[in-house]
Amino acid sequence: MNTTATSKARRVSYLWRGLWLALIFALGLEVAARLEDWIRYGAPPLRNYTFDQLFRLTRDGPRGVPHGHYMRWALNSYGLHGPEISMKPGQVGVIVSGASEAFGIYEDEGKEFPRVLERDLNARTAPGRFVVINAGMPGMTPHVSLELVRQLRAQFRARILEILPSPTEYISATRPFCSKPIKYQPPDGFTWPQSRVAGKLFEKAKAVLPESFMTLARSLLIDWQVGDRAPLKTVSAQSLEAMAADIRCEVQTARELGMIPIIVTHPNRFGNIRHPDDEAQLVEWRYQYPILEESGFVDLEDRANTVIRNTARAEGGILVDADAQMSGHSELFADHAHYTDEGAAVMASLLVPAVLDAYAQTLHGTVTANSPAKRP
Amino acid sequence: MHFDSASYLILFLPAVALVHWALRRLFRASVAQTWLLLASFAFYSLGAAPLHLFLLAASILCNWSIARRMCSCEQPAPRRAWLHVGLWGNIVFLGVFKYTAFFLGGVYPLLHISAPVPHLAFPLGISFYTLTSIMYLVDSYQKLNEPLSLFDYSSAIAFFPYVTSGPIVRGASIASQFHGELQANERAILFTAGLYRLASGLLKKIVLADLFANLAQAGFASMPRLSFTDAWIASVAYTLQIYFDFSGYSDIAVGSAALLGIRIPENFNWPYISASISEFWQRWHMSLSLFITHYLYTPLVRSFGKATLRTSAIATLLAMAIIGLWHGPAMTYVVFGAMHGVALVINQVAKKRKIKLPRPVGWLLTILFVNSAFVVFRAPDLAAAAHALRMMYVPFGAGGAGNLVHAQLGQFLTVDVLVRSLLLGLPLLLVLSWRNNWRHAAPEPATSAGRTAMPFVPAAACALLYSQIVYCVLFVGTTAQGFIYTQF
C-alpha cells in the first residue's frame, strides 16, 4: 500500500516536473522569438506584434498608422505604404486605390506595383515628374477608400486616380458600399497576448509540410467554419450589380474631385490556363471566404472583370485590362491574386500608357470637375 | 544529415535519445544498444551512398574477423602476420578510395599513359573509421583490450556521433559503455553536459566558424589580388574558421554521445594558447595526436632500433607527413604535415638543448607558424600557398589593392549572426555560471528507491538551452556550409 502510494507520488512528481520543463521550453522559444523580432525589426518585446498593427480604426474607417512598421512593411507619416510623400509644384500626383494587391504583400519592399509605376513613369518622362501615392490597404472597401482619396486629393492635388476593384469584397454584398455609412467601432481596451513563436511555427509548418496536407487541413477548417450553412456556388447578380454601382460611384467621385479615373480589371493566377496547383490555391483562397465554393471564385473573377470592363466603357473611363494580359500566368502571382515582384512589374508596365494617356488629358484640359473625361 | 541541421538536432537526435533511454529503462541494455546500432547505420546511410554503407559494414566485418583470429592465436608469429594483414588491408582500403586518382594522376604522365584517371567516390568518414579500426587491431595485438563481440565492435565503430569526422576513439572504451550502468545523477550530469556541449558546438559552428568562413573564402578566392593586410586577414580568418568549425563539430559529437550516456574523447583544448608546437598538438585534434603518438611515431621509433634524437626526428617527420597525406590526396596536405613535422623536430632539438623561450614569445612564434601552415592547408595548390605566404611575410612585394576588409565587412556581422549569438550565447553564459556551482556541489542523496533525483537547475537549464537550439536551427537557420572535416 505504502509502496503504491510512493510510486504514485513519484509519477505525479515526474509529471509535474515534465510539465514545468515543457513550460520553460515553450517560454524559451517565445523569448527567443521576441528577441529575434526586436533585433531584426525593432518589434516591441512585451506587446503583440502582428500585421494588423499597421492599421487602426478611425471615424473615417481603417487607416494606416503613421510611421507604422511591421517586419519589412513600413508606412510613411500619412500611414500609407511607401516613402514619404512630397509634392512640389509641377509634379503630377497619381493615387492608386485598392486593397492588398495595391498595398503589396509578397513583393520585396519597393517592388510593389505603385513604386514600380512611379519609377517607370519618371523613366519615360522626366525624373521626379510623377509622384505615385499608394492608397491601397488590405481589405479596403470603396466607401472607405473614397474618403481617403478625398483627403489625399485635398492635400496633394493629385490628378489621376487608379481604381483596382477587389471582387471578393462582394461575395455576400447585397448593396453598394458607397451607399453605406462608415461604421466606427472603438477598439477594445484589452488585447490578449499572442504567442509569436506559434505564428512562426505555423508559417514554418506551411513551408515544410506537403501542400496536399495543408490543403486537407484547410478543407477541414472550411467545413468546420461553414457548418450547417449552405455554401454559395456562385456570387449573385445583385452582388455584382453592387460592385458596378461602386465603380460608377468611384468614377463619379474622381471626376467631382477633378481627377481622371483609370479603371483596372482584377487579374488572377487562374485565367483559362490550368495549373497543377490550382485546386490547392483555390482552397487557400476559399479559406479566407469559406462561404463561397472553390469553383465560385473563378466564376466571380470572370463575371466581375466583365462588369469592370462594361462599367468602364459605359462611364467613358480609361480601362486597363490587366486580367486579359496577366490572368493565367502563375509566375506573376504569389498566391491567387497577389503579385510576385515580376507580376508587380508587369502590372506597372500595363498602367504606364494609361497614366500617360490620363496625364495628356490633364494637359489638354479635357478634364473638369463634374464632366466625364474623353478618351483621346 | 549535417550536425547543425534541423533534421539532426530536432528530429534525429531527440528521437534516438528518447527511444534509447526508454529501451534502457524498459529492457536490457543490449536492446538499447541494438537501437543505437540501427540509428548509426541509418544516420550513415542518410549521408552516404548505399555502396559506402556496404563498405563500412565490410570494413567492420573484416577488421573484427582479423582481430578475432589474432586474439585466438597464442604464437607471436601468426599474431604479427594477422596484424600485418589487418594493417595493410586498411591502408589499401583507404588508399584505393582516397588516393587512386592522386597516385595515378602523378604516375600516368611519367609513364606517358594517356588513359583517363579513375575517380572513385570518396566514402563518408573512411579516414576516421579506418583509423579507429587500426587502433583496435593494434590494441588487440598488444592485448590492451579484450576481444569484442561483433555486436559491440560494430556498435563502437559505426556510432553516429563520430563515424563521419571523429573524434578517433578506442573501440573497446566505447563498447564497454554501451552496457555499463549509469547512476541517475551521473546520467543527469552527462545529459546536461551533453546539451551544453551541443549548444556550444552549434554556437561555434553557426556563429563563429561561418562568420570567419565568409572572410576566408573571399580572401582565398581572390589570392592573386590580395594585399599584405588582406593576406593576413584571410589567413587569420581561416585559422579561426577551422578551429571553430572542427571544435564545434567535435563539441556536437561529444554532446550527442553524452545525451546517449556515452563519453567519447575530447578533441580540442584551447589549442591557440599553446606556447610551443608540441603543446599545440597536445591541444589540437587530440584524438588524432594520440593516434600519431601511439600508433605511428612510437612504432616508427621502435622500428629504427635505438631511440635517439635523429631517429626521433625522422619518425616525427614521417609520421607528420603521413598525417598530412591522411587529410587528403593533395601536395598541400603533405607539405602541411611536413611543416609541422619540421617544427616538431626543431621543438625536440630545442628541448634537448634546454632552450626555453619566454611564454609570450613562444606563443607568438607558435601561432604565427600554425597560421602559416594553415595557409598551405587551405590553399588550392602549392603555388597559391607560396604566393599567399609571400604576401604575408614580404610586405612590400607586389600585391593587390587591398579592399577585402571593406568588401566583406558588411557580410561579416549580419543580423542573423547577431541573433544566433544572442540566442545561443546568453543561455550558454547562464548555464556556464550554473555549472560552476554544480561542479563543486556534493552528489544529491539517494532516494528510497536507490536513485537520485535529477537536480532542478540543470533540467531547467537544459530545457532553456534546448529551446534556443531548436529556435536557432528552425527559424534563424544555419548557413548550410558543411563542416570542413567531413571532406576528409
XYZ file of C-alpha atoms in Angstrom, chain B residues 20-344:
325
model
C 17.336 4.798 -26.323
C 16.564 5.846 -22.745
C 13.098 4.302 -22.884
C 14.578 0.998 -24.072
C 17.278 1.102 -21.424
C 14.644 1.634 -18.771
C 12.215 -0.984 -20.008
C 14.505 -3.671 -21.437
C 18.084 -4.864 -21.253
C 20.981 -2.630 -22.289
C 21.568 -4.783 -25.374
C 18.147 -3.798 -26.745
C 19.063 -0.108 -26.401
C 22.447 -0.863 -27.969
C 20.724 -2.540 -30.930
C 18.659 0.598 -31.359
C 21.818 2.732 -31.350
C 23.449 0.475 -33.925
C 20.419 0.738 -36.202
C 20.301 4.505 -35.685
C 24.006 4.744 -36.526
C 23.579 2.856 -39.778
C 20.505 4.953 -40.579
C 22.486 8.136 -39.906
C 25.348 6.950 -42.093
C 23.074 5.884 -44.922
C 21.353 9.288 -44.905
C 24.637 10.947 -45.784
C 26.318 8.290 -47.881
C 25.698 6.213 -50.979
C 24.385 2.658 -50.404
C 27.721 1.252 -51.607
C 29.523 3.242 -48.922
C 27.268 1.791 -46.245
C 28.219 -1.625 -47.574
C 31.913 -0.646 -47.421
C 31.550 0.450 -43.799
C 29.855 -2.848 -42.950
C 32.554 -4.787 -44.844
C 35.325 -2.870 -43.056
C 33.728 -3.637 -39.698
C 33.325 -7.321 -40.510
C 36.864 -7.755 -41.910
C 38.589 -5.917 -39.059
C 36.590 -7.725 -36.429
C 37.357 -11.122 -38.031
C 41.069 -10.337 -38.261
C 41.189 -9.124 -34.644
C 39.362 -12.270 -33.545
C 41.788 -14.533 -35.393
C 44.684 -12.567 -33.960
C 43.356 -12.864 -30.429
C 42.795 -16.578 -30.805
C 46.463 -17.129 -31.685
C 48.907 -17.538 -28.850
C 52.031 -17.695 -31.006
C 53.627 -14.287 -31.762
C 54.364 -15.027 -35.426
C 50.786 -15.663 -36.589
C 49.566 -12.798 -34.408
C 52.018 -10.476 -36.121
C 51.024 -11.898 -39.524
C 47.350 -11.242 -38.831
C 48.208 -7.725 -37.637
C 50.042 -7.038 -40.882
C 47.121 -8.399 -42.884
C 44.808 -6.088 -40.975
C 47.030 -3.018 -41.207
C 47.826 -3.431 -44.880
C 44.201 -4.234 -45.594
C 43.140 -0.946 -44.021
C 45.901 1.016 -45.753
C 44.993 -0.450 -49.137
C 41.288 0.118 -48.459
C 41.957 3.775 -47.605
C 44.430 4.150 -50.443
C 42.132 2.741 -53.117
C 39.244 5.015 -52.269
C 41.204 8.103 -51.333
C 44.462 8.181 -53.248
C 43.954 6.272 -56.511
C 43.355 9.399 -58.563
C 46.192 11.245 -56.793
C 48.648 8.423 -57.332
C 47.702 7.612 -60.921
C 47.499 11.310 -61.757
C 51.190 11.514 -60.841
C 52.268 8.192 -62.348
C 50.471 8.314 -65.720
C 52.377 11.362 -67.046
C 55.679 9.802 -66.004
C 54.864 6.604 -67.893
C 53.312 8.563 -70.793
C 49.974 6.859 -70.284
C 47.084 8.836 -71.704
C 44.269 6.783 -70.169
C 41.756 8.691 -68.048
C 42.455 8.671 -64.324
C 39.672 6.805 -62.471
C 37.910 8.911 -59.843
C 36.324 6.785 -57.141
C 33.632 8.328 -54.962
C 35.014 9.074 -51.526
C 33.193 7.059 -48.829
C 31.947 9.233 -45.982
C 34.122 9.012 -42.858
C 36.547 6.445 -44.355
C 39.585 8.285 -42.943
C 38.153 8.218 -39.451
C 36.704 4.752 -39.177
C 39.806 3.276 -40.790
C 41.996 4.851 -38.094
C 39.600 3.625 -35.400
C 39.862 0.129 -36.882
C 43.660 0.297 -36.977
C 43.675 1.363 -33.311
C 41.508 -1.616 -32.419
C 43.755 -4.040 -34.334
C 46.930 -2.716 -32.707
C 45.337 -2.687 -29.240
C 44.154 -6.252 -29.770
C 47.620 -7.280 -30.924
C 49.157 -5.701 -27.851
C 46.453 -7.340 -25.713
C 45.404 -3.946 -24.414
C 41.773 -4.913 -24.694
C 39.617 -7.967 -24.580
C 38.273 -9.049 -27.978
C 34.875 -7.515 -28.608
C 31.824 -9.292 -29.943
C 30.803 -8.307 -33.478
C 27.782 -6.557 -31.992
C 29.917 -4.455 -29.635
C 32.571 -3.800 -32.233
C 30.144 -2.644 -34.907
C 28.283 -0.506 -32.343
C 31.557 1.147 -31.385
C 32.897 1.715 -34.914
C 29.653 2.894 -36.533
C 28.465 5.022 -33.585
C 26.910 8.029 -35.347
C 28.346 10.896 -33.273
C 31.874 10.190 -34.563
C 31.626 7.852 -37.555
C 31.953 10.619 -40.143
C 34.505 13.035 -38.655
C 35.797 11.708 -35.360
C 36.935 12.030 -32.629
C 39.020 8.936 -33.316
C 38.215 6.533 -30.490
C 39.427 3.312 -28.935
C 36.566 0.968 -29.760
C 36.849 -1.033 -26.538
C 36.456 2.050 -24.326
C 33.208 2.912 -26.111
C 31.849 -0.642 -26.275
C 32.114 -1.070 -22.516
C 29.884 1.961 -22.014
C 27.006 0.544 -24.067
C 26.163 -1.936 -21.330
C 27.563 -0.087 -18.334
C 25.023 1.061 -15.773
C 24.831 4.758 -15.015
C 23.637 6.237 -11.746
C 20.706 8.601 -12.154
C 22.698 11.655 -11.084
C 25.575 10.620 -13.361
C 23.091 10.278 -16.212
C 21.620 13.682 -15.424
C 25.008 15.364 -15.325
C 26.031 13.665 -18.570
C 22.747 14.691 -20.163
C 23.127 18.307 -19.032
C 26.750 18.430 -20.099
C 25.738 16.927 -23.428
C 23.198 19.632 -24.134
C 25.663 22.275 -23.066
C 28.281 20.896 -25.440
C 25.692 20.641 -28.193
C 24.772 24.307 -27.794
C 28.352 25.495 -27.536
C 29.278 23.447 -30.600
C 26.399 24.945 -32.513
C 27.427 28.432 -31.418
C 30.982 27.801 -32.583
C 29.804 26.481 -35.924
C 26.876 28.646 -36.985
C 28.073 31.887 -35.459
C 31.849 31.938 -35.352
C 33.051 29.440 -37.962
C 30.586 30.558 -40.612
C 31.364 34.180 -39.807
C 35.085 33.729 -40.445
C 34.355 31.416 -43.369
C 32.980 34.342 -45.401
C 36.153 36.313 -44.936
C 38.491 33.376 -45.521
C 36.542 32.291 -48.593
C 36.712 35.788 -50.078
C 40.424 36.027 -49.330
C 41.473 32.656 -50.708
C 39.220 33.079 -53.754
C 40.996 36.301 -54.730
C 44.505 35.203 -53.868
C 46.407 36.985 -56.683
C 44.811 40.319 -55.815
C 45.479 40.174 -52.090
C 47.421 42.904 -50.360
C 49.624 42.410 -47.302
C 46.744 43.231 -44.925
C 44.241 41.151 -46.863
C 46.526 38.136 -46.854
C 46.865 38.343 -43.097
C 43.137 38.854 -42.595
C 42.298 35.900 -44.829
C 44.831 33.622 -43.160
C 43.792 34.541 -39.619
C 40.143 34.187 -40.621
C 40.811 30.672 -41.891
C 42.807 29.756 -38.784
C 39.845 30.818 -36.676
C 37.319 29.221 -39.043
C 38.955 25.800 -38.997
C 39.219 25.831 -35.215
C 35.633 26.876 -34.587
C 34.353 24.598 -37.329
C 36.172 21.470 -36.213
C 35.943 22.053 -32.484
C 32.262 22.972 -32.967
C 31.789 19.668 -34.761
C 33.636 17.817 -32.019
C 31.548 19.541 -29.345
C 28.345 18.441 -31.082
C 29.757 14.897 -31.370
C 30.747 14.802 -27.692
C 27.398 16.344 -26.728
C 25.374 13.929 -28.877
C 27.174 10.948 -27.359
C 26.718 12.319 -23.844
C 22.969 12.617 -24.443
C 23.058 8.872 -25.057
C 25.074 8.243 -21.905
C 28.372 7.648 -23.743
C 31.569 9.542 -23.044
C 33.814 9.995 -26.063
C 37.275 11.596 -26.031
C 37.777 15.322 -26.249
C 39.361 16.666 -29.393
C 40.339 20.236 -28.504
C 41.651 22.109 -25.514
C 42.242 25.749 -26.415
C 44.957 24.973 -28.991
C 45.674 28.580 -29.882
C 47.031 29.394 -26.446
C 49.897 26.920 -26.985
C 53.387 28.252 -26.438
C 55.096 25.528 -28.460
C 54.206 23.332 -31.393
C 54.352 20.155 -29.276
C 51.895 21.772 -26.864
C 49.757 22.703 -29.868
C 49.468 19.050 -30.882
C 48.525 18.148 -27.325
C 45.616 20.561 -27.618
C 44.648 20.330 -31.322
C 42.765 17.314 -32.708
C 43.802 15.434 -29.587
C 42.381 12.095 -30.694
C 44.478 12.261 -33.874
C 47.520 13.309 -31.826
C 47.017 10.234 -29.681
C 46.907 8.107 -32.801
C 50.065 9.735 -34.192
C 51.962 9.255 -30.931
C 50.916 5.714 -30.099
C 50.250 4.149 -33.464
C 52.670 5.929 -35.817
C 55.501 7.696 -34.066
C 56.265 5.102 -31.372
C 56.246 2.085 -33.737
C 58.432 4.040 -36.177
C 60.974 4.890 -33.456
C 60.930 1.260 -32.306
C 61.494 0.080 -35.856
C 64.667 2.173 -36.002
C 66.009 0.282 -33.013
C 67.639 2.809 -30.731
C 65.703 5.942 -29.785
C 67.978 8.894 -30.482
C 67.306 12.480 -31.430
C 67.932 11.594 -35.047
C 65.616 8.570 -35.153
C 63.041 10.548 -33.253
C 63.293 13.382 -35.778
C 62.955 11.006 -38.722
C 59.979 9.305 -37.110
C 58.357 12.655 -36.390
C 58.847 13.870 -39.950
C 57.496 10.628 -41.393
C 54.543 10.460 -39.038
C 53.533 14.055 -39.701
C 53.910 13.702 -43.471
C 51.681 10.606 -43.322
C 49.143 12.508 -41.246
C 49.317 15.375 -43.730
C 48.550 12.947 -46.536
C 45.804 11.360 -44.439
C 43.880 14.639 -44.751
C 43.566 14.185 -48.476
C 45.245 13.446 -51.779
C 46.992 16.791 -52.313
C 50.526 18.062 -52.028
C 49.329 20.960 -49.882
C 48.333 18.494 -47.157
C 51.659 16.650 -47.390
C 53.552 19.940 -47.090
C 51.295 20.962 -44.200
C 52.184 17.740 -42.403
C 55.869 18.106 -43.251
C 55.894 21.711 -41.968
C 54.502 20.540 -38.665
C 56.993 17.686 -38.651
C 59.908 20.100 -39.101
C 58.523 22.390 -36.397
C 58.176 19.456 -34.013
